[in-house]
PDB file of C-alpha atoms in Angstrom:
ATOM      1  CA  GLY A   1      -0.072   0.000   0.096  1.00 69.00           C
ATOM      2  CA  ARG A   2       0.771   3.132  -0.475  1.00 77.00           C
ATOM      3  CA  MET A   3       2.032   5.653   3.004  1.00 74.00           C
ATOM      4  CA  GLY A   4       2.035   9.233   3.885  1.00 74.00           C
ATOM      5  CA  GLU A   5       2.414  10.632   7.129  1.00 79.00           C
ATOM      6  CA  ASP A   6       2.540   7.824   9.146  1.00 89.00           C
ATOM      7  CA  ILE A   7      -1.098   6.381   7.406  1.00 94.00           C
ATOM      8  CA  ILE A   8      -0.607   3.065   5.038  1.00 95.00           C
ATOM      9  CA  ILE A   9      -3.592   2.919   2.077  1.00 96.00           C
ATOM     10  CA  VAL A  10      -4.434  -0.090   1.331  1.00 95.00           C
ATOM     11  CA  ARG A  11      -6.776  -1.511  -1.472  1.00 95.00           C
ATOM     12  CA  ASP A  12      -9.079  -4.932  -1.544  1.00 95.00           C
ATOM     13  CA  GLY A  13     -10.540  -5.435  -4.652  1.00 95.00           C
ATOM     14  CA  ALA A  14     -12.423  -2.221  -5.814  1.00 95.00           C
ATOM     15  CA  LYS A  15     -12.044  -0.764  -2.677  1.00 97.00           C
ATOM     16  CA  PHE A  16      -9.737   1.706  -0.286  1.00 97.00           C
ATOM     17  CA  GLY A  17      -9.118   2.084   3.372  1.00 96.00           C
ATOM     18  CA  CYS A  18      -5.903   2.748   5.815  1.00 96.00           C
ATOM     19  CA  PHE A  19      -4.302   1.540   8.709  1.00 95.00           C
ATOM     20  CA  ASN A  20      -1.996   3.309  10.903  1.00 92.00           C
ATOM     21  CA  LYS A  21       1.664   2.242  11.624  1.00 89.00           C
ATOM     22  CA  GLU A  22       1.069   0.348  14.383  1.00 91.00           C
ATOM     23  CA  GLY A  23      -1.167  -1.953  12.085  1.00 92.00           C
ATOM     24  CA  GLU A  24      -4.678  -0.754  13.027  1.00 93.00           C
ATOM     25  CA  GLN A  25      -7.645   0.364  10.724  1.00 95.00           C
ATOM     26  CA  VAL A  26      -8.560   3.844  11.149  1.00 94.00           C
ATOM     27  CA  VAL A  27     -10.378   4.203   7.457  1.00 95.00           C
ATOM     28  CA  PRO A  28     -12.527   0.937   6.276  1.00 95.00           C
ATOM     29  CA  LEU A  29     -12.402  -0.255   3.304  1.00 96.00           C
ATOM     30  CA  GLU A  30     -15.309   1.162   1.784  1.00 96.00           C
ATOM     31  CA  TYR A  31     -13.830   4.703  -0.995  1.00 97.00           C
ATOM     32  CA  ASP A  32     -13.286   4.017  -4.228  1.00 97.00           C
ATOM     33  CA  ASP A  33      -9.923   6.054  -3.903  1.00 97.00           C
ATOM     34  CA  ILE A  34      -7.371   7.105  -0.949  1.00 96.00           C
ATOM     35  CA  ARG A  35      -5.071   9.908  -1.810  1.00 94.00           C
ATOM     36  CA  GLU A  36      -1.850  10.081   0.233  1.00 92.00           C
ATOM     37  CA  TYR A  37      -2.516  12.580   3.494  1.00 92.00           C
ATOM     38  CA  VAL A  38      -1.648  15.770   3.464  1.00 89.00           C
ATOM     39  CA  GLY A  39      -1.330  18.197   6.063  1.00 87.00           C
ATOM     40  CA  GLY A  40      -3.487  15.663   7.895  1.00 89.00           C
ATOM     41  CA  MET A  41      -6.400  15.080   5.622  1.00 92.00           C
ATOM     42  CA  ALA A  42      -6.552  12.727   2.487  1.00 94.00           C
ATOM     43  CA  ARG A  43      -8.804  13.251  -0.481  1.00 95.00           C
ATOM     44  CA  ILE A  44     -11.839  10.176  -0.850  1.00 97.00           C
ATOM     45  CA  LYS A  45     -13.481   9.673  -3.779  1.00 97.00           C
ATOM     46  CA  PHE A  46     -17.129   7.693  -3.389  1.00 97.00           C
ATOM     47  CA  LEU A  47     -19.820   6.960  -5.819  1.00 96.00           C
ATOM     48  CA  ARG A  48     -17.626   9.648  -8.480  1.00 95.00           C
ATOM     49  CA  LYS A  49     -17.802  12.493  -5.761  1.00 97.00           C
ATOM     50  CA  PHE A  50     -15.004  13.604  -3.712  1.00 97.00           C
ATOM     51  CA  GLY A  51     -14.226  14.482  -0.077  1.00 96.00           C
ATOM     52  CA  PHE A  52     -11.525  14.266   3.131  1.00 96.00           C
ATOM     53  CA  ILE A  53     -10.851  12.601   5.604  1.00 95.00           C
ATOM     54  CA  ASN A  54      -8.290  13.313   8.702  1.00 92.00           C
ATOM     55  CA  LYS A  55      -6.288  10.626   9.894  1.00 91.00           C
ATOM     56  CA  ASN A  56      -8.955   9.104  12.746  1.00 91.00           C
ATOM     57  CA  GLY A  57     -11.091   8.285   9.829  1.00 92.00           C
ATOM     58  CA  GLU A  58     -13.508  11.238   9.962  1.00 94.00           C
ATOM     59  CA  ILE A  59     -15.160  12.847   7.203  1.00 94.00           C
ATOM     60  CA  ILE A  60     -14.331  16.536   7.091  1.00 91.00           C
ATOM     61  CA  VAL A  61     -15.673  16.952   3.960  1.00 92.00           C
ATOM     62  CA  ALA A  62     -18.289  14.802   3.146  1.00 92.00           C
ATOM     63  CA  PRO A  63     -17.944  13.250  -0.537  1.00 94.00           C
ATOM     64  CA  PHE A  64     -20.548  15.346  -2.221  1.00 93.00           C
ATOM     65  CA  SER A  65     -18.180  17.570  -5.177  1.00 95.00           C
ATOM     66  CA  ASP A  66     -16.896  16.869  -8.781  1.00 96.00           C
ATOM     67  CA  GLU A  67     -13.413  17.889  -7.299  1.00 95.00           C
ATOM     68  CA  VAL A  68     -11.803  18.810  -4.538  1.00 94.00           C
ATOM     69  CA  GLU A  69      -8.148  20.678  -4.410  1.00 94.00           C
ATOM     70  CA  ASN A  70      -6.115  20.033  -1.084  1.00 91.00           C
ATOM     71  CA  PHE A  71      -6.568  22.293   2.027  1.00 93.00           C
ATOM     72  CA  SER A  72      -4.177  25.486   1.288  1.00 94.00           C
ATOM     73  CA  GLU A  73      -4.177  27.500   5.383  1.00 96.00           C
ATOM     74  CA  ASP A  74      -7.182  25.397   5.935  1.00 94.00           C
ATOM     75  CA  PHE A  75      -9.618  26.062   3.209  1.00 96.00           C
ATOM     76  CA  THR A  76      -9.949  23.876  -0.104  1.00 95.00           C
ATOM     77  CA  LEU A  77     -11.624  25.137  -3.504  1.00 97.00           C
ATOM     78  CA  VAL A  78     -14.485  22.198  -4.296  1.00 96.00           C
ATOM     79  CA  THR A  79     -16.024  22.342  -7.679  1.00 97.00           C
ATOM     80  CA  ILE A  80     -20.143  21.461  -7.833  1.00 96.00           C
ATOM     81  CA  LYS A  81     -21.506  21.458 -10.938  1.00 96.00           C
ATOM     82  CA  ASN A  82     -18.518  23.519 -12.879  1.00 96.00           C
ATOM     83  CA  LYS A  83     -18.633  26.324 -10.011  1.00 98.00           C
ATOM     84  CA  VAL A  84     -16.467  26.477  -7.143  1.00 98.00           C
ATOM     85  CA  GLY A  85     -16.234  27.579  -3.659  1.00 97.00           C
ATOM     86  CA  PHE A  86     -14.322  27.250  -0.246  1.00 97.00           C
ATOM     87  CA  VAL A  87     -14.480  24.552   2.779  1.00 95.00           C
ATOM     88  CA  ASN A  88     -13.325  25.334   5.434  1.00 93.00           C
ATOM     89  CA  LEU A  89     -12.093  22.233   7.891  1.00 88.00           C
ATOM     90  CA  GLN A  90     -15.089  22.136  10.032  1.00 87.00           C
ATOM     91  CA  GLY A  91     -16.564  21.535   6.651  1.00 87.00           C
ATOM     92  CA  ASP A  92     -18.376  24.500   6.365  1.00 92.00           C
ATOM     93  CA  TRP A  93     -18.823  26.938   3.513  1.00 95.00           C
ATOM     94  CA  LEU A  94     -16.871  29.688   3.196  1.00 97.00           C
ATOM     95  CA  ALA A  95     -18.035  30.666  -0.533  1.00 97.00           C
ATOM     96  CA  VAL A  96     -20.528  28.798  -1.371  1.00 97.00           C
ATOM     97  CA  PRO A  97     -19.832  27.123  -5.289  1.00 96.00           C
ATOM     98  CA  MET A  98     -21.237  29.891  -7.470  1.00 98.00           C
ATOM     99  CA  TYR A  99     -18.031  31.299  -9.103  1.00 98.00           C
ATOM    100  CA  ASP A 100     -16.171  30.233 -12.370  1.00 98.00           C
ATOM    101  CA  ALA A 101     -13.057  29.887 -11.048  1.00 98.00           C
ATOM    102  CA  GLY A 102     -10.459  30.261  -7.704  1.00 98.00           C
ATOM    103  CA  GLY A 103      -7.302  29.668  -6.857  1.00 97.00           C
ATOM    104  CA  SER A 104      -5.579  28.484  -3.474  1.00 97.00           C
ATOM    105  CA  PHE A 105      -5.019  30.484  -0.468  1.00 98.00           C
ATOM    106  CA  SER A 106      -2.039  32.122   0.502  1.00 97.00           C
ATOM    107  CA  GLY A 107      -1.002  34.455   3.034  1.00 96.00           C
ATOM    108  CA  GLY A 108      -4.366  34.831   3.793  1.00 97.00           C
ATOM    109  CA  TYR A 109      -6.362  35.638   0.976  1.00 98.00           C
ATOM    110  CA  ALA A 110      -7.995  33.718  -2.390  1.00 98.00           C
ATOM    111  CA  TYR A 111      -8.773  34.752  -5.860  1.00 98.00           C
ATOM    112  CA  LEU A 112     -12.651  34.015  -7.048  1.00 98.00           C
ATOM    113  CA  ALA A 113     -13.473  34.685 -10.416  1.00 98.00           C
ATOM    114  CA  MET A 114     -17.437  35.196 -11.561  1.00 98.00           C
ATOM    115  CA  GLY A 115     -18.472  36.258 -14.928  1.00 97.00           C
ATOM    116  CA  GLY A 116     -14.787  36.914 -16.029  1.00 97.00           C
ATOM    117  CA  LYS A 117     -13.949  39.060 -13.185  1.00 98.00           C
ATOM    118  CA  TYR A 118     -11.230  38.625 -10.447  1.00 98.00           C
ATOM    119  CA  GLY A 119     -11.317  39.066  -6.828  1.00 98.00           C
ATOM    120  CA  TYR A 120      -9.455  38.505  -3.727  1.00 98.00           C
ATOM    121  CA  ILE A 121     -11.956  37.305  -0.390  1.00 98.00           C
ATOM    122  CA  ASN A 122      -9.956  37.087   2.887  1.00 98.00           C
ATOM    123  CA  LYS A 123     -10.395  34.085   5.438  1.00 97.00           C
ATOM    124  CA  ALA A 124     -13.394  35.487   6.834  1.00 97.00           C
ATOM    125  CA  GLY A 125     -15.282  35.229   3.472  1.00 97.00           C
ATOM    126  CA  ASP A 126     -15.284  39.268   2.442  1.00 98.00           C
ATOM    127  CA  PHE A 127     -14.032  40.492  -0.791  1.00 98.00           C
ATOM    128  CA  ALA A 128     -10.809  41.860   0.920  1.00 98.00           C
ATOM    129  CA  ILE A 129     -10.197  42.987  -2.719  1.00 98.00           C
ATOM    130  CA  GLN A 130     -13.114  43.701  -5.379  1.00 97.00           C
ATOM    131  CA  MET A 131     -13.589  42.376  -8.582  1.00 98.00           C
ATOM    132  CA  SER A 132     -12.150  44.153 -10.794  1.00 97.00           C
ATOM    133  CA  TYR A 133      -9.618  42.092 -13.064  1.00 98.00           C
ATOM    134  CA  SER A 134      -9.803  40.389 -15.857  1.00 98.00           C
ATOM    135  CA  ASP A 135      -7.671  37.598 -14.844  1.00 98.00           C
ATOM    136  CA  ALA A 136      -5.438  36.828 -11.136  1.00 98.00           C
ATOM    137  CA  ARG A 137      -2.667  34.701  -9.531  1.00 98.00           C
ATOM    138  CA  ASP A 138      -2.370  33.173  -6.227  1.00 98.00           C
ATOM    139  CA  PHE A 139      -0.591  35.493  -3.421  1.00 98.00           C
ATOM    140  CA  ASN A 140       2.740  35.031  -2.973  1.00 97.00           C
ATOM    141  CA  PRO A 141       2.799  34.643   0.924  1.00 96.00           C
ATOM    142  CA  GLU A 142       6.422  35.078   1.504  1.00 96.00           C
ATOM    143  CA  PHE A 143       6.038  39.399   0.044  1.00 97.00           C
ATOM    144  CA  GLY A 144       2.060  39.791   0.002  1.00 98.00           C
ATOM    145  CA  LEU A 145       2.017  40.759  -3.912  1.00 98.00           C
ATOM    146  CA  ALA A 146      -0.313  39.172  -6.702  1.00 98.00           C
ATOM    147  CA  CYS A 147       0.165  39.326 -10.073  1.00 98.00           C
ATOM    148  CA  VAL A 148      -3.101  40.592 -11.663  1.00 98.00           C
ATOM    149  CA  ALA A 149      -4.484  41.660 -14.984  1.00 98.00           C
ATOM    150  CA  ARG A 150      -6.894  44.420 -16.707  1.00 98.00           C
ATOM    151  CA  ARG A 151      -7.424  44.364 -20.242  1.00 95.00           C
ATOM    152  CA  GLY A 152      -4.547  42.094 -21.300  1.00 95.00           C
ATOM    153  CA  VAL A 153      -1.450  43.886 -19.085  1.00 98.00           C
ATOM    154  CA  TRP A 154      -0.425  43.281 -16.514  1.00 98.00           C
ATOM    155  CA  GLY A 155       0.944  44.259 -12.834  1.00 98.00           C
ATOM    156  CA  VAL A 156       1.295  43.480  -9.137  1.00 98.00           C
ATOM    157  CA  ILE A 157      -0.899  44.290  -6.211  1.00 98.00           C
ATOM    158  CA  ASN A 158      -0.620  44.462  -2.566  1.00 98.00           C
ATOM    159  CA  THR A 159      -2.779  42.748  -0.262  1.00 97.00           C
ATOM    160  CA  LYS A 160      -4.846  46.087   0.304  1.00 96.00           C
ATOM    161  CA  GLY A 161      -5.412  46.557  -3.365  1.00 97.00           C
ATOM    162  CA  ARG A 162      -2.482  48.829  -3.796  1.00 98.00           C
ATOM    163  CA  GLU A 163      -0.565  48.603  -7.358  1.00 98.00           C
ATOM    164  CA  VAL A 164       2.619  47.917  -6.273  1.00 98.00           C
ATOM    165  CA  VAL A 165       3.652  47.898 -10.163  1.00 98.00           C
ATOM    166  CA  PRO A 166       1.072  49.374 -12.558  1.00 98.00           C
ATOM    167  CA  LEU A 167      -0.964  47.677 -14.794  1.00 98.00           C
ATOM    168  CA  LYS A 168       0.554  47.753 -18.052  1.00 98.00           C
ATOM    169  CA  PHE A 169       2.695  44.871 -19.251  1.00 98.00           C
ATOM    170  CA  ASP A 170       3.056  42.179 -20.865  1.00 98.00           C
ATOM    171  CA  LYS A 171       3.947  39.933 -18.382  1.00 97.00           C
ATOM    172  CA  VAL A 172       5.007  40.011 -14.769  1.00 98.00           C
ATOM    173  CA  GLU A 173       6.782  37.771 -12.249  1.00 97.00           C
ATOM    174  CA  ILE A 174       7.633  38.169  -8.847  1.00 97.00           C
ATOM    175  CA  CYS A 175      10.634  36.093  -8.506  1.00 97.00           C
ATOM    176  CA  THR A 176      11.905  34.225  -5.081  1.00 96.00           C
ATOM    177  CA  ASP A 177      14.114  37.471  -3.845  1.00 96.00           C
ATOM    178  CA  GLY A 178      10.801  39.812  -3.836  1.00 96.00           C
ATOM    179  CA  ASN A 179      12.335  41.553  -7.004  1.00 97.00           C
ATOM    180  CA  ILE A 180       9.910  41.792  -9.681  1.00 98.00           C
ATOM    181  CA  TYR A 181      10.462  40.806 -13.503  1.00 98.00           C
ATOM    182  CA  VAL A 182       8.234  42.886 -16.390  1.00 98.00           C
ATOM    183  CA  GLU A 183       8.479  42.634 -19.678  1.00 98.00           C
ATOM    184  CA  LYS A 184       6.818  44.820 -22.407  1.00 98.00           C
ATOM    185  CA  GLY A 185       6.907  44.670 -26.236  1.00 97.00           C
ATOM    186  CA  GLY A 186       9.564  41.953 -25.936  1.00 96.00           C
ATOM    187  CA  LYS A 187      12.285  44.296 -23.600  1.00 98.00           C
ATOM    188  CA  CYS A 188      12.420  43.113 -20.148  1.00 97.00           C
ATOM    189  CA  GLY A 189      13.211  45.223 -16.751  1.00 98.00           C
ATOM    190  CA  ILE A 190      13.161  45.416 -12.981  1.00 98.00           C
ATOM    191  CA  PHE A 191      10.565  46.283  -9.811  1.00 98.00           C
ATOM    192  CA  THR A 192      11.538  46.173  -6.541  1.00 98.00           C
ATOM    193  CA  ARG A 193       9.165  44.683  -3.884  1.00 97.00           C
ATOM    194  CA  GLU A 194       8.181  48.064  -2.954  1.00 97.00           C
ATOM    195  CA  GLY A 195       7.402  49.255  -6.614  1.00 97.00           C
ATOM    196  CA  LYS A 196      10.437  50.922  -7.579  1.00 97.00           C
ATOM    197  CA  GLU A 197      11.653  51.025 -11.268  1.00 98.00           C
ATOM    198  CA  LEU A 198      14.920  49.998 -10.639  1.00 97.00           C
ATOM    199  CA  PHE A 199      15.601  48.706 -14.423  1.00 97.00           C
ATOM    200  CA  ALA A 200      13.347  50.533 -17.392  1.00 96.00           C
ATOM    201  CA  PRO A 201      12.391  47.640 -19.819  1.00 97.00           C
ATOM    202  CA  GLU A 202      15.360  47.819 -22.144  1.00 96.00           C
ATOM    203  CA  CYS A 203      17.018  44.473 -21.777  1.00 96.00           C
ATOM    204  CA  ASP A 204      16.489  41.731 -23.962  1.00 96.00           C
ATOM    205  CA  MET A 205      17.161  39.365 -21.342  1.00 96.00           C
ATOM    206  CA  LEU A 206      17.273  38.814 -17.592  1.00 96.00           C
ATOM    207  CA  THR A 207      18.178  35.421 -16.372  1.00 90.00           C
ATOM    208  CA  PRO A 208      17.092  34.482 -12.855  1.00 91.00           C
ATOM    209  CA  ASP A 209      19.344  32.189 -11.401  1.00 90.00           C
ATOM    210  CA  SER A 210      18.601  28.530 -10.510  1.00 91.00           C
ATOM    211  CA  LYS A 211      16.678  29.434  -7.309  1.00 93.00           C
ATOM    212  CA  GLY A 212      14.412  31.730  -9.169  1.00 94.00           C
ATOM    213  CA  ARG A 213      16.363  34.682  -7.913  1.00 95.00           C
ATOM    214  CA  LEU A 214      16.624  37.996 -10.104  1.00 96.00           C
ATOM    215  CA  PHE A 215      19.708  39.177  -8.273  1.00 96.00           C
ATOM    216  CA  LYS A 216      22.464  36.511  -6.858  1.00 94.00           C
ATOM    217  CA  ASP A 217      25.438  38.224  -4.790  1.00 93.00           C
ATOM    218  CA  GLY A 218      23.840  41.561  -5.454  1.00 94.00           C
ATOM    219  CA  VAL A 219      24.026  41.478  -9.174  1.00 95.00           C
ATOM    220  CA  ALA A 220      21.645  40.802 -12.028  1.00 96.00           C
ATOM    221  CA  SER A 221      22.769  39.119 -15.551  1.00 95.00           C
ATOM    222  CA  GLY A 222      20.949  40.431 -18.926  1.00 95.00           C
ATOM    223  CA  LYS A 223      21.649  41.236 -22.194  1.00 95.00           C
ATOM    224  CA  ILE A 224      21.138  44.665 -24.169  1.00 95.00           C
ATOM    225  CA  GLY A 225      21.574  43.535 -27.959  1.00 93.00           C
ATOM    226  CA  ASP A 226      25.202  41.963 -28.503  1.00 91.00           C
ATOM    227  CA  TYR A 227      26.427  42.838 -25.060  1.00 92.00           C
ATOM    228  CA  ARG A 228      25.926  41.022 -21.853  1.00 93.00           C
ATOM    229  CA  ILE A 229      25.590  42.557 -18.285  1.00 95.00           C
ATOM    230  CA  ARG A 230      25.239  42.915 -15.161  1.00 95.00           C
ATOM    231  CA  ILE A 231      23.255  45.293 -12.821  1.00 96.00           C
ATOM    232  CA  ASP A 232      23.079  46.010  -9.266  1.00 96.00           C
ATOM    233  CA  THR A 233      20.754  46.246  -6.610  1.00 95.00           C
ATOM    234  CA  GLN A 234      20.327  50.338  -7.207  1.00 96.00           C
ATOM    235  CA  GLY A 235      20.021  49.352 -10.508  1.00 96.00           C
ATOM    236  CA  ASN A 236      23.459  50.756 -11.975  1.00 95.00           C
ATOM    237  CA  ILE A 237      25.325  48.516 -14.828  1.00 94.00           C
ATOM    238  CA  VAL A 238      28.324  47.527 -13.253  1.00 92.00           C
ATOM    239  CA  TYR A 239      29.712  45.376 -16.304  1.00 88.00           C
ATOM    240  CA  LEU A 240      28.772  45.414 -20.260  1.00 85.00           C
ATOM    241  CA  TYR A 241      31.100  43.040 -21.834  1.00 87.00           C
ATOM    242  CA  SER A 242      30.285  42.779 -25.619  1.00 84.00           C
ATOM    243  CA  GLN A 243      29.705  38.771 -27.266  1.00 65.00           C
ATOM    244  CA  LEU A 244      31.082  40.524 -30.162  1.00 59.00           C
ATOM    245  CA  LEU A 245      34.799  40.152 -28.565  1.00 53.00           C
ATOM    246  CA  ASP A 246      34.234  36.312 -28.334  1.00 51.00           C
TER     247      ASP A 246
END
């Protein structure tokens, strides 16, 4: 059987159940599928519907949903008849399934969409950021920033809904060091997490390192035309080298 978080998932014919590491049966062999435990919860399938159980085999979210995502910050996104909503660890609705799309709770917020408009709810179920965007991504929990779009152009907002990077770029990406990669018309640049334009979109290429950081040892690497460049954390070019000399 499969094992996760000290629980062994076993199968007998077409039915699944669970045992603990002491060999005691904690979930009867009655489910059509059981996924590995994550955060003390396992997704179950019963009669083509999905829900969640805990390590004691207690049903936390009854299997009535067409699809469920793993819990994130104590909430799971569920799908019923092509509509999504959120359920908490007690199995109570935070947002009833009336929305067209949703993300995962991250940094205390999650996006929901209806009629092509995206906004963010908080853990009280209130829209902390109103549904005024045409696309959205999950918040970065470390920096409290999220990428959003309106009429096909992207920017970055904070948890107050304030634009940190204006919505005018073809692409934005929050890097693992908190700096923000922006791209417009095939040219790329850098914003700080506070919203300062550190380097205007003039580069043909900016290359994050293997850990997704724009800056490594205080410099970012890129190209402008035939020149390799290095940019310091103040936005100054500190190294310039022509590839034509290679």
